[in-house]
Amino acid sequence: MSGFSFGDGNSNTSSSFSFGAQSDTKDSNATTSSTFSFGASTTGNSGTSGFGSVSGGGFGAGGGGSSNGLFGSGTNAPAFGANQTTNNAETKKSSNVNNEEDTTDASSMKLPEIHGKLKVIDVKTGEEDEEVLCTVRSKLYVFYKEDKYGDEVRKNLWKSRGTGDVKILRHKQTGKCRLLMRQDKVKKICANVAIPANANLKREEGQGYRITTSLPDFDGSATELRTFAFKFKDDSASQTFFDNFEKAKAFNGGTPVPEKKTTAPSVKPGAVTNPVTQTKNAPSKAVPTFTTLREIYGNSNQLQRQTLRYKNLCARFRALYNEEPNFIIRAPGRANIIGEHIDYMGFSVMPFALENDTLIAGSTNTSNRVQLNHTDDMKFDPVTFDAEGKNLKVDTTNGVQWYNYFQCGYRGFFDEAAEQGKIVAPKGMNLVVNTTVPLGSGLSSSSSFVVCSFLASARAHDIAFNQQEVGTRCQKCEGYIGTMGGGMDQAISVTGEKGKAKHVEFFPLRTADVSLPSNASFVIANSLAVSAKAVTADKQYNLRVTECKLGAIIIGKQIGVEFVKGENITYRALAEKFLKTKNALSVEQLIQFEGFCKQHLHSKPYTQNEIEGLIGGSATVILDDRRCDNVFNVNSEFYLQQRGVHVYSEARRVLQFKDTCANAGTIQELGRLMNESGASCAEAFDCSCVELNQITELAIRNGAVGSRLTGAGWGGSTVSLVDSKDVDTFMQKMYDGFYKNNERARAISDKKMYLFSSAPAQGAGIVEVGNFLSIDDINVNDLL
Ligand code: GLA
């Protein structure tokens, strides 16, 4: 294409795209360029802002480039389809933002004369009354639907405004934010715009950052909107901008905005600090919005089924509420490859998202009541509760109810909003839930529901959070149900990506892609023994968490490491305090601590008395958690050494698995680590059951190179690593060997609910419902 391309000329990691103006110049230097743009209309028609709108002045407008789609996709680089009449003088310069000697002659742009709104302003004006949220260097481009250049009238063109500092400023008194861009060379203001609280940010997956929004002039008429494109030096710079833009939106939406607390946390130096605070600093992506189901489910033969499912959901919504849903949220379940029962001890894990997911269709209502229905209303009765926001109590006194999970996510949304200083008036909501994550299967049906509920509540209240915020908060708020879960399930449900297993680290939450060998396939086999983590928590899951915490305190006593009341007591914190490091622990250090468990803890069970003697006080006081109190109420024996040995050895296996992948190891090597993990779960951690053991043994006999329970255990599913070429035979053998004569399996008509092969799937997102509202081919009455 004849496009002026910025992004890479020779790197395949770059997220590049083109402006469809004429130019010979290619940027061959940027290796990690990230670009994004504001797709606002210059005509004041905010309703048409966005990519791909000719009249709205978004990407793909005009006749240039090879634009043909939503984001004007060209062959290699999606095009900003600007018109071919674009002036060469403005685009033939180097686009490399790293190059401080930008050759763009900005003075020839005659900004003030040609563009009334791009005024020459004293850059100091007002700035002394403003706090700088961020300053990020960028190249700036502005889109013109129509522009006069001398006598010539040109349409749909991008004009470079050169390189300079983009600042997001917040007024000290009013708390309001604006965006200011000052061009380096001529020291002129090229952008001085407001950041509306409802600015709709959009970034395109795989293309760096592209953001669309409608931005009015800061000091001009709010009806005049401008389209900008920024190119930052690298991903981290663009991320900084993104995060602060989101912050600014929040500040502009709710006043007054309380300042962040700066008081030190009440833990001793060296303790692991508040994970939420740290997460704020972690790089993060926006939760994506999907406009087609193909983006989520790919081209698989599932697509047709899924389309029907979404249509059914909409039809059910309409039948119940007599209106269309405004949004659909989806959040998937997960399988964990390796790293079991160590997330709550602070160690990293390696899960992937499944195609199986929970959906919530929703809209707001004016009744101030939250109305929650499930498509499977034979099992799940409808429920209505007051829209109490942060005051809602997740009441499990009569046992855990299905809607309690929704309430966890709902409460979590209000908690997160409040912590970020966003003032949200709770709205009534109409909601319908549907899920394909088999319940009690150990595939995280509960966390997918919690994440989905959080996002549905956030969407209904028009507030966006990034993936790290959602993942971290959902881990916390799921705790309202009474389990002491770590963050793995929520994290992967939010951050999952098609084709990618993730190495997930905690405190702060962050993820990295894992490249598995090309012949690695995973088969999930459900033992059909129900794993009801929340119901059995006091005697299983929470007992294990408590045993680990107690082990850490007792070892700490012996090696001179102290924990204080209220601190998040983990085996990772124990090691970090002892080693006086915040760096990731090495394999050798993990082995050293596995040794400490054997040395400082005995293998026979501990009693509460013995434990309290060793720690020199009340166990419930130091643990300071009602859920641990319940554990002590119903258990009299605590196996501390075995649990500690499992945790450190499992944390080591995750690192070894990751390194094996990075060093192009074989599936056999990976399988061995999975088998060791399975054995450690079954023996040292005692979280397996007869059926899980039968399946993993059968899997190995049938050719899997590795097989282990996945998730919390005590029922639920297994994950087996199989050479891709053997998957079909393997599944058939598993069916014949375990399910064919299994009573529970016979009661389930769809085999895929208990035995399936799964590649890593897409994480959570918002689904624009427009596509699913045409339901002519569905008889609504059939669905009721
Ligand atoms: C459950 C929890 C997770 C994790 C696993 C075990 O799925 O929700 O946080 O602890 O068990 O690895």
Coordinates of N, CA and C in Angstrom, one line a residue, residues 192-278:
N192 N -5.1 20.5 23.3 CA -5.4 21.0 24.6 C -6.9 20.6 24.8
V193 N -7.1 19.4 25.3 CA -8.4 18.8 25.2 C -8.9 18.3 26.6
A194 N -10.2 18.2 26.8 CA -10.8 17.7 28.0 C -10.8 16.2 27.9
I195 N -11.0 15.5 29.0 CA -11.0 14.0 29.0 C -12.4 13.7 29.7
P196 N -13.4 13.5 28.9 CA -14.7 13.3 29.5 C -14.7 11.9 30.2
A197 N -15.5 11.9 31.3 CA -15.5 10.7 32.1 C -16.0 9.5 31.3
N198 N -16.8 9.8 30.3 CA -17.4 8.6 29.5 C -16.6 8.4 28.2
A199 N -15.4 9.0 28.1 CA -14.6 8.7 26.9 C -14.4 7.2 26.7
N200 N -14.7 6.8 25.5 CA -14.7 5.4 25.2 C -13.4 4.9 24.7
L201 N -12.6 4.4 25.5 CA -11.3 4.0 25.1 C -11.3 2.6 24.4
K202 N -10.6 2.5 23.3 CA -10.6 1.2 22.6 C -9.2 0.9 22.2
R203 N -8.7 -0.3 22.5 CA -7.3 -0.7 22.1 C -7.5 -2.0 21.3
E204 N -6.8 -2.1 20.2 CA -7.0 -3.3 19.4 C -5.9 -4.3 19.7
E205 N -6.4 -5.5 19.9 CA -5.5 -6.6 20.3 C -4.5 -6.8 19.3
G206 N -3.3 -7.0 19.7 CA -2.2 -7.3 18.8 C -1.7 -6.2 18.0
Q207 N -2.2 -5.0 18.2 CA -1.7 -3.9 17.4 C -1.2 -2.8 18.2
G208 N -0.7 -3.1 19.4 CA -0.3 -2.0 20.3 C -1.6 -1.4 20.8
Y209 N -1.5 -0.2 21.1 CA -2.7 0.5 21.7 C -3.3 1.4 20.6
R210 N -4.6 1.2 20.4 CA -5.3 2.2 19.7 C -6.5 2.5 20.5
I211 N -6.8 3.7 20.7 CA -7.8 4.1 21.6 C -8.8 5.1 20.8
T212 N -10.0 4.8 20.9 CA -10.9 5.8 20.3 C -11.7 6.5 21.4
T213 N -11.9 7.8 21.1 CA -12.7 8.5 22.0 C -13.1 9.8 21.4
S214 N -14.0 10.5 22.0 CA -14.4 11.8 21.5 C -13.9 12.8 22.5
L215 N -13.0 13.6 22.0 CA -12.4 14.6 23.0 C -12.7 16.0 22.5
P216 N -13.4 16.7 23.4 CA -13.6 18.1 23.1 C -12.5 19.0 23.5
D217 N -12.4 20.2 22.8 CA -11.4 21.1 23.2 C -11.6 21.5 24.7
F218 N -10.5 21.7 25.4 CA -10.5 22.0 26.8 C -11.2 23.3 27.0
D219 N -10.8 24.3 26.2 CA -11.3 25.6 26.5 C -12.2 26.1 25.4
G220 N -12.6 25.2 24.6 CA -13.5 25.6 23.5 C -14.9 25.0 23.7
S221 N -15.6 25.0 22.6 CA -16.9 24.4 22.6 C -16.8 22.9 22.7
A222 N -17.6 22.4 23.7 CA -17.6 21.0 23.9 C -18.2 20.2 22.8
T223 N -18.7 20.9 21.8 CA -19.3 20.1 20.7 C -18.3 19.8 19.6
E224 N -17.2 20.5 19.7 CA -16.1 20.3 18.6 C -15.2 19.2 19.1
L225 N -15.1 18.1 18.4 CA -14.3 17.0 18.8 C -13.1 16.8 17.8
R226 N -12.1 16.3 18.4 CA -10.9 16.1 17.5 C -10.5 14.6 17.5
T227 N -9.9 14.2 16.4 CA -9.3 12.8 16.3 C -7.8 12.9 16.4
F228 N -7.3 12.2 17.3 CA -5.8 12.2 17.5 C -5.2 10.8 17.3
A229 N -4.0 10.7 16.9 CA -3.3 9.5 16.9 C -1.9 9.8 17.6
F230 N -1.6 9.0 18.6 CA -0.3 9.1 19.3 C 0.6 7.9 18.9
K231 N 1.8 8.2 18.8 CA 2.8 7.1 18.8 C 3.8 7.3 19.8
F232 N 3.8 6.4 20.8 CA 4.8 6.5 21.9 C 6.0 5.7 21.6
K233 N 7.0 5.9 22.4 CA 8.3 5.3 22.2 C 8.3 3.8 22.4
D234 N 7.5 3.3 23.3 CA 7.5 1.9 23.5 C 6.2 1.5 24.3
D235 N 6.0 0.3 24.5 CA 4.8 -0.2 25.2 C 4.6 0.4 26.6
S236 N 5.7 0.6 27.3 CA 5.6 1.0 28.6 C 5.2 2.5 28.7
A237 N 5.7 3.3 27.7 CA 5.2 4.7 27.7 C 3.7 4.8 27.3
S238 N 3.3 4.0 26.4 CA 1.9 4.0 26.0 C 1.0 3.5 27.1
Q239 N 1.6 2.6 27.9 CA 0.8 2.0 29.0 C 0.6 3.1 30.1
T240 N 1.7 3.8 30.3 CA 1.7 4.9 31.3 C 0.6 5.9 30.9
F241 N 0.6 6.2 29.6 CA -0.4 7.2 29.2 C -1.8 6.6 29.4
F242 N -2.0 5.3 29.0 CA -3.3 4.7 29.1 C -3.8 4.7 30.5
D243 N -2.9 4.3 31.4 CA -3.4 4.2 32.8 C -3.8 5.6 33.4
N244 N -3.0 6.6 33.0 CA -3.3 7.9 33.5 C -4.5 8.5 32.9
F245 N -4.7 8.2 31.6 CA -5.9 8.6 30.9 C -7.2 8.1 31.7
E246 N -7.1 6.8 32.0 CA -8.2 6.1 32.7 C -8.4 6.8 34.1
K247 N -7.3 7.2 34.7 CA -7.4 7.8 36.0 C -8.1 9.2 35.8
A248 N -7.7 9.9 34.8 CA -8.2 11.2 34.5 C -9.7 11.1 34.3
K249 N -10.1 10.1 33.5 CA -11.5 9.9 33.3 C -12.3 9.8 34.6
A250 N -11.7 9.0 35.5 CA -12.3 8.8 36.8 C -12.4 10.1 37.6
F251 N -11.3 10.8 37.6 CA -11.3 12.1 38.3 C -12.4 13.0 37.7
N252 N -12.5 13.0 36.4 CA -13.4 13.9 35.8 C -14.9 13.5 36.0
G253 N -15.1 12.2 36.4 CA -16.4 11.7 36.5 C -17.0 12.0 37.9
G254 N -16.2 11.9 38.9 CA -16.7 12.0 40.3 C -15.9 13.0 41.1
T255 N -16.5 14.0 41.6 CA -15.9 15.0 42.5 C -16.5 15.0 43.9
P256 N -15.9 15.3 44.9 CA -14.4 15.4 45.0 C -13.7 14.1 45.0
V257 N -12.5 14.0 44.5 CA -11.8 12.7 44.5 C -10.9 12.7 45.6
P258 N -11.0 11.7 46.6 CA -10.1 11.7 47.7 C -8.7 11.3 47.2
E259 N -7.7 11.9 47.9 CA -6.4 11.5 47.6 C -6.1 10.1 48.1
K260 N -5.2 9.5 47.4 CA -4.8 8.1 47.9 C -4.1 8.2 49.3
K261 N -4.4 7.3 50.1 CA -3.8 7.3 51.4 C -2.3 7.0 51.3
T262 N -1.6 7.8 52.1 CA -0.1 7.6 52.0 C 0.4 7.0 53.3
T263 N -0.5 6.7 54.2 CA 0.0 6.1 55.5 C 0.6 4.7 55.2
A264 N 1.7 4.5 56.0 CA 2.4 3.2 55.8 C 1.5 2.0 56.3
P265 N 1.5 0.9 55.6 CA 0.8 -0.3 56.1 C 1.3 -0.7 57.4
S266 N 0.4 -1.3 58.2 CA 0.8 -1.7 59.6 C 1.5 -3.0 59.6
V267 N 2.5 -3.2 58.8 CA 3.3 -4.4 58.9 C 4.7 -4.0 59.1
K268 N 5.4 -5.0 59.7 CA 6.8 -4.7 59.9 C 7.6 -4.6 58.6
P269 N 8.7 -3.9 58.6 CA 9.5 -3.8 57.4 C 9.9 -5.2 56.9
G270 N 9.8 -5.4 55.6 CA 10.2 -6.7 55.0 C 9.0 -7.5 54.8
A271 N 7.8 -7.1 55.3 CA 6.6 -7.9 55.1 C 6.2 -7.7 53.7
V272 N 5.4 -8.7 53.1 CA 4.8 -8.5 51.8 C 3.8 -7.4 51.9
T273 N 3.9 -6.4 51.1 CA 3.0 -5.3 51.2 C 1.7 -5.6 50.4
N274 N 0.7 -4.7 50.7 CA -0.6 -4.9 50.2 C -0.6 -5.1 48.6
P275 N -1.1 -6.3 48.2 CA -1.1 -6.6 46.8 C -1.8 -5.7 45.9
V276 N -2.9 -5.1 46.5 CA -3.7 -4.2 45.6 C -3.0 -3.0 45.3
T277 N -2.3 -2.4 46.3 CA -1.5 -1.2 46.0 C -0.4 -1.5 45.0
Q278 N 0.2 -2.6 45.1 CA 1.3 -2.9 44.2 C 0.7 -3.1 42.8

